Amino acid sequence: MLHIPHLTVLPGELTFVLGPSGAGKSTLLESLGLMKNTFQPGPNSLLDLKTEQENTIGLLDIWEDGGDRATAMRKKHFSFIFQSTNLMPNFSLGENICFTGMLEGADLGTMKPKALQLMDQLNLDPALFDQPAAMASGGQRQRAAFVRALCKRFDVLFCDEPTGNLDHENALSLFQLLSKHIKDNQLAAVIVSHDVALAERFADRIVNIELQKRNKQTIGVVQP
C-alpha cells in the first residue's frame, strides 16, 4: 500500500523518486502514468494534470471512464522510459525510435532528422538507425529508448530505473541531454531511481518514499 498525502510535479523540473526496495516507487510511477489503476481515492482526493492547452484534466475521472480514455491520455500527454527497453528486434533501431510518433500519424521521414540529432548527442552511430535492433548492444538499446521517448510529444515523462543497464559515463550523458530537453521545452519528468548520486546532481526536486507501520501494516508514505 502507498499513501500520497501531497505531490506536485512541475514543468521544467526533474523530480526524482527515491526509497528502499518494496516501498512503492514503481507503483507510484504506474499510478501517475495511468498504467495501472491502483488508486483508492478518499473524498477529497485529487489527481490532476494541468496543461496550457486544456487547462486541468482530472485523471481520477479518466480511470472511472474506462481504459480506452486512459490509453488515449497516455498517448497524448505522457512518454515512458523503462529499464527494459522493449524494442522490437525485427524492426530497425530507427523504426523502434519513431514507432510511437508514427502511431500518432507522423511518418518515418519526418521524424528521422530529430531522431538522428538525438542519436548524435548520445554518441549513437547514425548508421544504427537502419540496422535491426537485435544487432545493437544493451547500452545502445538503452540509449535508443531515451531517444524514442524524447522524439514523442509529451507533457510528462515517466522513467523507471532508466539507467540501470548503463555505466556511469553513459548515464551522465543521458541525463545531461534529458535535463536540457526538459528545461528547454518546459516539460516535466518523474524518475524512479536507486542512484542517489545521479539524483543529487540532476534533480530539481527529490521525493522520498518511507516505509512506515500503520495499523500493523507496513506501507510506503510519499514524503515530498
Short mmCIF file of C-alpha atoms in Angstrom, two decimals:
data_model
loop_
_atom_site.label_atom_id
_atom_site.label_comp_id
_atom_site.label_asym_id
_atom_site.label_seq_id
_atom_site.Cartn_x
_atom_site.Cartn_y
_atom_site.Cartn_z
CA MET A 1 0.00 0.00 0.00
CA LEU A 2 1.19 3.51 -0.83
CA HIS A 3 -0.02 6.71 0.82
CA ILE A 4 0.37 10.02 -1.05
CA PRO A 5 -0.55 12.99 1.17
CA HIS A 6 0.58 15.56 -1.40
CA LEU A 7 2.74 15.59 -4.51
CA THR A 8 3.27 18.27 -7.17
CA VAL A 9 5.30 17.73 -10.34
CA LEU A 10 6.20 20.96 -12.12
CA PRO A 11 7.14 21.73 -15.74
CA GLY A 12 10.81 22.41 -16.34
CA GLU A 13 11.81 20.12 -13.48
CA LEU A 14 13.22 16.64 -12.97
CA THR A 15 11.54 15.02 -9.96
CA PHE A 16 13.45 12.01 -8.64
CA VAL A 17 11.66 9.38 -6.54
CA LEU A 18 13.93 7.55 -4.08
CA GLY A 19 13.24 4.91 -1.46
CA PRO A 20 14.02 1.35 -0.34
CA SER A 21 13.02 -1.71 -2.33
CA GLY A 22 9.35 -2.53 -1.84
CA ALA A 23 8.41 0.99 -0.75
CA GLY A 24 6.23 1.57 -3.82
CA LYS A 25 8.39 3.64 -6.18
CA SER A 26 7.28 1.79 -9.30
CA THR A 27 3.69 1.68 -8.03
CA LEU A 28 3.74 5.47 -7.76
CA LEU A 29 5.05 5.77 -11.31
CA GLU A 30 2.47 3.35 -12.69
CA SER A 31 -0.32 5.18 -10.90
CA LEU A 32 0.67 8.67 -12.02
CA GLY A 33 1.30 7.42 -15.55
CA LEU A 34 -2.14 5.75 -15.74
CA MET A 35 -0.59 2.35 -16.39
CA LYS A 36 -2.38 0.65 -13.51
CA ASN A 37 -5.49 1.74 -11.66
CA THR A 38 -4.17 1.34 -8.13
CA PHE A 39 -5.99 4.33 -6.68
CA GLN A 40 -8.26 4.14 -3.65
CA PRO A 41 -9.25 7.82 -3.52
CA GLY A 42 -10.70 9.44 -0.45
CA PRO A 43 -13.48 12.05 -0.50
CA ASN A 44 -11.02 14.91 -1.08
CA SER A 45 -8.50 13.11 -3.30
CA LEU A 46 -7.28 14.86 -6.46
CA LEU A 47 -5.06 13.74 -9.32
CA ASP A 48 -4.90 16.46 -11.95
CA LEU A 49 -2.78 17.29 -14.98
CA LYS A 50 -2.63 20.98 -15.83
CA THR A 51 -1.73 21.89 -19.40
CA GLU A 52 -1.70 25.23 -21.18
CA GLN A 53 -3.89 23.90 -23.96
CA GLU A 54 -6.52 22.00 -21.98
CA ASN A 55 -6.34 23.60 -18.54
CA THR A 56 -6.98 20.99 -15.83
CA ILE A 57 -7.60 17.32 -16.65
CA GLY A 58 -8.95 15.14 -13.83
CA LEU A 59 -7.07 11.83 -14.04
CA LEU A 60 -9.21 10.07 -11.44
CA ASP A 61 -12.23 10.73 -13.66
CA ILE A 62 -10.39 9.18 -16.59
CA TRP A 63 -9.95 5.91 -14.70
CA GLU A 64 -13.65 5.86 -13.87
CA ASP A 65 -14.49 6.31 -17.57
CA GLY A 66 -12.54 3.21 -18.57
CA GLY A 67 -9.29 2.01 -20.07
CA ASP A 68 -9.73 3.48 -23.56
CA ARG A 69 -9.67 7.03 -22.24
CA ALA A 70 -6.61 6.27 -20.11
CA THR A 71 -4.85 4.85 -23.17
CA ALA A 72 -5.64 7.99 -25.18
CA MET A 73 -4.39 10.14 -22.30
CA ARG A 74 -1.07 8.27 -22.13
CA LYS A 75 -0.57 8.55 -25.89
CA LYS A 76 -1.28 12.28 -25.98
CA HIS A 77 0.38 13.58 -22.82
CA PHE A 78 2.89 11.03 -21.47
CA SER A 79 6.11 9.34 -22.53
CA PHE A 80 7.93 6.49 -20.79
CA ILE A 81 11.42 5.04 -20.32
CA PHE A 82 11.93 1.72 -18.53
CA GLN A 83 14.96 -0.34 -17.57
CA SER A 84 13.72 -2.92 -20.08
CA THR A 85 13.85 -1.20 -23.46
CA ASN A 86 11.02 -3.23 -25.06
CA LEU A 87 12.49 -2.74 -28.53
CA MET A 88 11.08 -4.89 -31.33
CA PRO A 89 14.04 -6.99 -32.56
CA ASN A 90 12.82 -7.41 -36.15
CA PHE A 91 12.36 -3.66 -36.65
CA SER A 92 15.26 -1.34 -37.34
CA LEU A 93 16.52 0.78 -34.48
CA GLY A 94 15.13 3.84 -36.26
CA GLU A 95 11.69 2.27 -36.67
CA ASN A 96 11.68 1.48 -32.96
CA ILE A 97 12.67 5.05 -32.11
CA CYS A 98 9.98 6.57 -34.32
CA PHE A 99 7.27 3.97 -33.67
CA THR A 100 5.21 5.90 -31.10
CA GLY A 101 5.30 9.03 -33.23
CA MET A 102 4.21 7.03 -36.27
CA LEU A 103 1.25 5.71 -34.29
CA GLU A 104 0.21 9.34 -33.82
CA GLY A 105 0.29 9.97 -37.56
CA ALA A 106 3.86 11.12 -38.22
CA ASP A 107 5.88 9.39 -40.93
CA LEU A 108 9.37 7.96 -40.59
CA GLY A 109 10.92 10.52 -42.94
CA THR A 110 9.54 13.43 -40.93
CA MET A 111 10.79 12.05 -37.62
CA LYS A 112 14.20 10.87 -38.82
CA PRO A 113 16.09 14.21 -38.62
CA LYS A 114 15.16 14.75 -34.97
CA ALA A 115 15.95 11.13 -34.15
CA LEU A 116 19.38 11.36 -35.79
CA GLN A 117 20.12 14.61 -33.95
CA LEU A 118 19.32 12.99 -30.59
CA MET A 119 21.27 9.87 -31.53
CA ASP A 120 24.30 12.01 -32.30
CA GLN A 121 24.02 13.78 -28.93
CA LEU A 122 24.07 10.37 -27.23
CA ASN A 123 27.00 9.06 -29.29
CA LEU A 124 24.85 6.58 -31.20
CA ASP A 125 26.24 5.94 -34.68
CA PRO A 126 23.68 7.21 -37.25
CA ALA A 127 24.29 4.01 -39.23
CA LEU A 128 22.44 2.14 -36.47
CA PHE A 129 19.20 3.88 -37.49
CA ASP A 130 18.69 1.45 -40.39
CA GLN A 131 20.10 -1.66 -38.72
CA PRO A 132 17.96 -4.29 -36.93
CA ALA A 133 17.50 -3.50 -33.25
CA ALA A 134 18.64 -7.05 -32.44
CA MET A 135 22.17 -6.12 -33.61
CA ALA A 136 22.50 -3.26 -31.10
CA SER A 137 24.31 -3.74 -27.79
CA GLY A 138 22.50 -3.40 -24.48
CA GLY A 139 23.86 0.10 -23.94
CA GLN A 140 22.90 1.14 -27.46
CA ARG A 141 19.36 -0.16 -26.97
CA GLN A 142 19.05 1.75 -23.69
CA ARG A 143 20.17 4.98 -25.34
CA ALA A 144 17.77 4.31 -28.21
CA ALA A 145 14.96 4.03 -25.65
CA PHE A 146 15.83 7.54 -24.43
CA VAL A 147 15.76 8.86 -28.00
CA ARG A 148 12.40 7.15 -28.60
CA ALA A 149 10.89 8.78 -25.52
CA LEU A 150 12.19 12.26 -26.38
CA CYS A 151 11.10 12.07 -30.04
CA LYS A 152 7.48 11.78 -28.94
CA ARG A 153 5.33 14.78 -27.99
CA PHE A 154 4.56 14.74 -24.26
CA ASP A 155 3.87 16.84 -21.19
CA VAL A 156 5.22 14.40 -18.58
CA LEU A 157 8.00 11.84 -18.96
CA PHE A 158 7.96 8.85 -16.59
CA CYS A 159 11.23 6.92 -16.10
CA ASP A 160 11.63 3.70 -14.10
CA GLU A 161 15.33 2.96 -13.43
CA PRO A 162 16.21 4.25 -16.92
CA THR A 163 19.99 3.92 -16.48
CA GLY A 164 20.03 0.55 -14.74
CA ASN A 165 21.86 -1.11 -17.65
CA LEU A 166 24.35 1.70 -18.27
CA ASP A 167 27.78 2.59 -16.93
CA HIS A 168 28.25 5.85 -15.04
CA GLU A 169 29.63 7.79 -18.01
CA ASN A 170 26.72 6.91 -20.30
CA ALA A 171 24.22 7.57 -17.51
CA LEU A 172 25.64 11.08 -17.08
CA SER A 173 25.44 11.75 -20.83
CA LEU A 174 21.83 10.64 -20.95
CA PHE A 175 20.78 12.79 -18.03
CA GLN A 176 22.62 15.83 -19.32
CA LEU A 177 20.56 15.55 -22.52
CA LEU A 178 17.36 14.73 -20.65
CA SER A 179 17.74 17.65 -18.26
CA LYS A 180 18.36 20.10 -21.10
CA HIS A 181 15.39 18.78 -23.09
CA ILE A 182 13.02 19.00 -20.11
CA LYS A 183 14.09 22.52 -19.17
CA ASP A 184 14.31 23.94 -22.69
CA ASN A 185 10.80 22.72 -23.53
CA GLN A 186 9.22 23.29 -20.09
CA LEU A 187 8.19 19.66 -19.74
CA ALA A 188 8.06 17.56 -16.57
CA ALA A 189 9.88 14.34 -15.67
CA VAL A 190 9.29 11.84 -12.87
CA ILE A 191 12.25 9.50 -12.41
CA VAL A 192 12.36 6.43 -10.18
CA SER A 193 15.98 5.62 -9.38
CA HIS A 194 18.21 3.92 -6.85
CA ASP A 195 21.12 6.15 -7.88
CA VAL A 196 21.34 8.79 -5.16
CA ALA A 197 24.40 10.44 -6.73
CA LEU A 198 22.54 10.88 -10.03
CA ALA A 199 19.57 12.38 -8.19
CA GLU A 200 21.75 14.79 -6.21
CA ARG A 201 23.36 16.01 -9.43
CA PHE A 202 20.31 16.36 -11.70
CA ALA A 203 17.16 16.53 -9.56
CA ASP A 204 15.28 19.78 -9.18
CA ARG A 205 13.22 18.01 -6.55
CA ILE A 206 13.71 14.73 -4.65
CA VAL A 207 10.70 12.81 -3.35
CA ASN A 208 11.40 10.12 -0.75
CA ILE A 209 9.13 7.17 -0.05
CA GLU A 210 9.49 5.92 3.52
CA LEU A 211 8.28 2.62 4.92
CA GLN A 212 6.08 3.14 7.98
CA LYS A 213 4.00 0.92 10.26
CA ARG A 214 0.31 1.83 10.38
CA ASN A 215 -2.40 -0.36 11.88
CA LYS A 216 0.01 -3.32 11.89
CA GLN A 217 0.68 -2.82 8.17
CA THR A 218 3.89 -1.64 6.52
CA ILE A 219 3.08 0.99 3.90
CA GLY A 220 5.05 3.37 1.74
CA VAL A 221 4.46 7.04 2.51
CA VAL A 222 5.42 9.71 -0.01
CA GLN A 223 7.44 12.50 1.60
CA PRO A 224 7.55 15.38 -0.93
#
